[in-house]
Short mmCIF file of C-alpha atoms in Angstrom, two decimals:
data_model
loop_
_atom_site.label_atom_id
_atom_site.label_comp_id
_atom_site.label_asym_id
_atom_site.label_seq_id
_atom_site.Cartn_x
_atom_site.Cartn_y
_atom_site.Cartn_z
CA MET U 1 0.00 0.00 0.00
CA SER U 2 1.38 3.42 -0.91
CA GLU U 3 2.02 6.15 1.62
CA ALA U 4 -0.28 9.13 1.94
CA GLN U 5 1.08 12.32 0.42
CA TRP U 6 -0.51 14.42 3.15
CA GLU U 7 -2.78 14.10 6.17
CA ARG U 8 -5.11 16.64 7.79
CA THR U 9 -7.15 16.23 10.98
CA LEU U 10 -10.21 18.31 11.79
CA THR U 11 -12.62 18.16 14.72
CA VAL U 12 -16.33 18.82 14.32
CA THR U 13 -18.76 19.08 17.20
CA THR U 14 -22.12 18.69 15.45
CA ALA U 15 -23.70 16.76 12.60
CA VAL U 16 -24.35 20.12 10.93
CA GLN U 17 -20.60 20.85 10.92
CA THR U 18 -19.88 17.38 9.52
CA HIS U 19 -22.43 17.96 6.76
CA ALA U 20 -21.11 21.47 6.00
CA LEU U 21 -17.49 20.31 5.81
CA ALA U 22 -18.46 17.52 3.41
CA ALA U 23 -20.59 19.91 1.31
CA ALA U 24 -17.58 22.21 0.94
CA LEU U 25 -15.45 19.22 -0.11
CA GLY U 26 -18.18 18.13 -2.54
CA GLY U 27 -17.83 21.50 -4.23
CA VAL U 28 -14.23 20.69 -5.28
CA LEU U 29 -14.67 17.04 -6.24
CA GLU U 30 -14.49 15.99 -9.88
CA ALA U 31 -15.68 13.05 -11.95
CA GLY U 32 -13.30 10.15 -11.38
CA ASP U 33 -12.62 10.97 -7.72
CA LEU U 34 -12.58 8.00 -5.35
CA LEU U 35 -13.26 8.54 -1.64
CA VAL U 36 -12.86 5.79 0.94
CA LEU U 37 -14.82 6.37 4.17
CA THR U 38 -13.98 4.46 7.33
CA GLY U 39 -15.60 4.73 10.74
CA GLU U 40 -17.52 2.72 13.29
CA LEU U 41 -21.28 2.49 13.27
CA GLY U 42 -22.67 5.96 13.97
CA ALA U 43 -19.39 7.74 13.22
CA GLY U 44 -21.09 9.97 10.63
CA LYS U 45 -20.29 8.30 7.29
CA THR U 46 -23.82 8.76 5.95
CA THR U 47 -24.07 12.36 7.25
CA PHE U 48 -20.73 13.05 5.56
CA THR U 49 -21.92 11.50 2.30
CA GLN U 50 -25.15 13.53 2.44
CA GLY U 51 -23.00 16.67 2.68
CA LEU U 52 -20.90 15.53 -0.28
CA GLY U 53 -24.11 15.02 -2.25
CA GLU U 54 -25.26 18.54 -1.45
CA GLY U 55 -21.92 19.99 -2.55
CA LEU U 56 -21.98 17.93 -5.74
CA GLY U 57 -25.55 18.98 -6.50
CA VAL U 58 -27.02 15.49 -6.71
CA ARG U 59 -30.55 14.34 -5.99
CA ALA U 60 -31.39 14.42 -2.26
CA GLY U 61 -32.30 11.34 -0.26
CA ILE U 62 -28.89 9.81 0.37
CA ILE U 63 -29.13 6.89 2.79
CA SER U 64 -26.70 4.12 3.61
CA PRO U 65 -26.55 1.51 0.83
CA THR U 66 -25.96 -1.30 3.34
CA PHE U 67 -28.52 -3.72 1.92
CA VAL U 68 -28.24 -2.86 -1.78
CA LEU U 69 -24.43 -2.32 -1.83
CA VAL U 70 -24.58 0.53 -4.40
CA ARG U 71 -26.79 3.59 -4.84
CA ILE U 72 -26.38 6.07 -7.68
CA HIS U 73 -27.47 9.66 -7.05
CA PRO U 74 -27.71 11.63 -10.32
CA ASN U 75 -26.56 15.19 -10.74
CA LEU U 76 -29.42 17.70 -10.85
CA ALA U 77 -29.70 19.90 -13.93
CA ASP U 78 -31.11 22.69 -11.74
CA GLY U 79 -28.69 22.11 -8.83
CA PRO U 80 -25.58 24.04 -7.81
CA ARG U 81 -23.35 22.12 -10.28
CA PRO U 82 -25.43 21.40 -13.41
CA GLY U 83 -23.63 18.92 -15.63
CA GLY U 84 -21.42 17.87 -12.72
CA PRO U 85 -20.67 14.30 -11.74
CA ASP U 86 -23.15 11.86 -10.28
CA LEU U 87 -22.48 10.33 -6.86
CA VAL U 88 -22.00 6.57 -6.59
CA HIS U 89 -22.34 5.50 -2.94
CA VAL U 90 -21.07 2.01 -2.06
CA ASP U 91 -21.14 0.04 1.18
CA ALA U 92 -18.38 -2.59 1.06
CA TYR U 93 -18.85 -3.82 4.64
CA ARG U 94 -20.09 -7.26 3.58
CA LEU U 95 -17.62 -7.58 0.70
CA ASP U 96 -14.48 -9.52 1.51
CA SER U 97 -12.14 -8.68 -1.34
CA ALA U 98 -11.23 -6.52 -4.30
CA ALA U 99 -12.65 -9.26 -6.55
CA GLU U 100 -16.09 -8.79 -4.98
CA ILE U 101 -15.77 -5.03 -5.60
CA ASP U 102 -15.04 -5.82 -9.24
CA ASP U 103 -18.23 -7.88 -9.41
CA ILE U 104 -20.36 -4.77 -8.80
CA ASP U 105 -18.86 -3.06 -11.88
CA LEU U 106 -17.75 0.28 -10.46
CA GLU U 107 -15.40 0.66 -13.43
CA ASN U 108 -18.43 1.60 -15.56
CA THR U 109 -19.11 4.76 -13.54
CA MET U 110 -15.64 5.71 -12.24
CA ASP U 111 -14.90 8.19 -15.04
CA THR U 112 -18.23 10.03 -14.88
CA ALA U 113 -19.02 10.02 -11.17
CA VAL U 114 -17.57 10.66 -7.74
CA THR U 115 -17.39 7.27 -6.04
CA VAL U 116 -17.69 7.06 -2.24
CA VAL U 117 -17.00 3.65 -0.71
CA GLU U 118 -17.77 3.04 2.93
CA TRP U 119 -15.60 0.29 4.45
CA GLY U 120 -13.53 0.20 1.25
CA ARG U 121 -9.99 0.21 2.62
CA GLU U 122 -7.94 -2.69 1.19
CA ARG U 123 -10.77 -3.41 -1.26
CA VAL U 124 -10.88 -0.49 -3.74
CA GLU U 125 -7.34 0.85 -4.11
CA HIS U 126 -7.03 -0.88 -7.51
CA LEU U 127 -9.89 1.21 -8.95
CA SER U 128 -7.89 4.43 -9.25
CA ASP U 129 -4.32 5.67 -9.03
CA SER U 130 -5.62 8.42 -6.69
CA ARG U 131 -7.94 8.34 -3.71
CA LEU U 132 -8.97 10.40 -0.73
CA GLU U 133 -9.26 8.39 2.48
CA ILE U 134 -11.49 9.83 5.19
CA ASP U 135 -11.61 8.33 8.68
CA LEU U 136 -14.35 9.43 11.06
CA PHE U 137 -13.93 8.84 14.78
CA ARG U 138 -16.48 9.34 17.54
CA SER U 139 -15.32 10.59 20.90
CA VAL U 140 -14.90 7.74 23.35
CA GLY U 141 -16.23 8.05 26.87
CA GLY U 142 -18.24 11.18 26.14
CA GLU U 143 -21.75 11.78 27.37
CA SER U 144 -23.21 9.41 24.78
CA ALA U 145 -21.19 6.42 26.00
CA GLU U 146 -22.85 4.56 28.81
CA THR U 147 -21.83 1.33 30.49
CA THR U 148 -24.52 -1.35 30.33
CA THR U 149 -25.19 -3.82 33.15
CA ASP U 150 -22.76 -6.30 31.57
CA GLY U 151 -19.94 -3.72 31.54
CA VAL U 152 -20.02 -3.05 27.79
CA LEU U 153 -19.88 0.51 26.47
CA ASP U 154 -23.13 1.34 24.68
CA PHE U 155 -22.89 4.17 22.15
CA ASP U 156 -26.12 5.88 21.20
CA THR U 157 -25.75 5.96 17.42
CA ASP U 158 -28.48 8.60 17.21
CA ASP U 159 -26.35 11.21 18.99
CA ASP U 160 -25.43 13.29 15.95
CA ASP U 161 -23.95 16.14 17.96
CA GLU U 162 -21.21 14.14 19.62
CA PRO U 163 -17.77 15.50 18.64
CA ARG U 164 -16.00 13.70 15.81
CA THR U 165 -12.45 13.74 14.59
CA ILE U 166 -12.13 13.48 10.82
CA VAL U 167 -8.79 12.49 9.32
CA PHE U 168 -8.20 13.11 5.59
CA ARG U 169 -5.36 11.46 3.65
CA GLY U 170 -4.52 12.07 -0.01
CA PHE U 171 -3.02 9.40 -2.30
CA GLY U 172 -1.87 9.66 -5.92
CA PRO U 173 -1.48 12.50 -8.41
CA ARG U 174 -5.04 13.87 -8.06
CA TRP U 175 -4.45 14.43 -4.34
CA ALA U 176 -0.80 15.58 -4.51
CA GLU U 177 -1.88 18.57 -2.42
CA ALA U 178 -4.62 18.89 0.17
CA PRO U 179 -7.70 20.87 -0.88
CA GLN U 180 -7.50 24.45 0.40
CA LEU U 181 -10.61 23.96 2.56
CA LEU U 182 -8.67 21.41 4.67
CA GLU U 183 -5.94 23.94 5.40
CA THR U 184 -8.12 25.83 7.86
CA THR U 185 -7.67 25.30 11.58
CA SER U 186 -11.40 25.04 12.23
CA PRO U 187 -14.18 23.18 10.44
CA VAL U 188 -16.48 24.85 7.97
CA GLU U 189 -19.19 26.64 9.89
CA GLY U 190 -22.72 25.35 9.70
CA ASN U 191 -25.87 26.27 11.56
#
């Protein structure tokens, strides 16, 4: 596996900030971009992808593709980026290998869409010579973590306003430099 060319870490405190940061990133993405999202259940992967969709100007209604594996969200002719790329949203959690990724034919849309793959690390690197890896981490031991009677931490996955740390890493020629929006010391503001 190749080394990242750069890494940036941002902290967001609300789901609105997560969404706004992703929407700003969506505004600079291009057809052919591959994003790999990693994070535990409830870390904000779907919220992040919804923000990307807004920034890309695709049809609303982005939900996790867990049970269908792939959802395609078309660009809107009357959206903020008419003629821009579609969004292909993939959940690779139940896929065990790069060969299983190949079976869902992402190569057919890679050149015309932005492809976001949840749980794609070590499964999709062969699809493009460039990728943006995004890791989302929930705070551990915060107010939303409670210990159950059997001593197991129970995270309320509905707590969207729990702080998250988001780590971005760029690989390949497309991501030789970090996008300017990741050079700020604070996340994009959102209400």
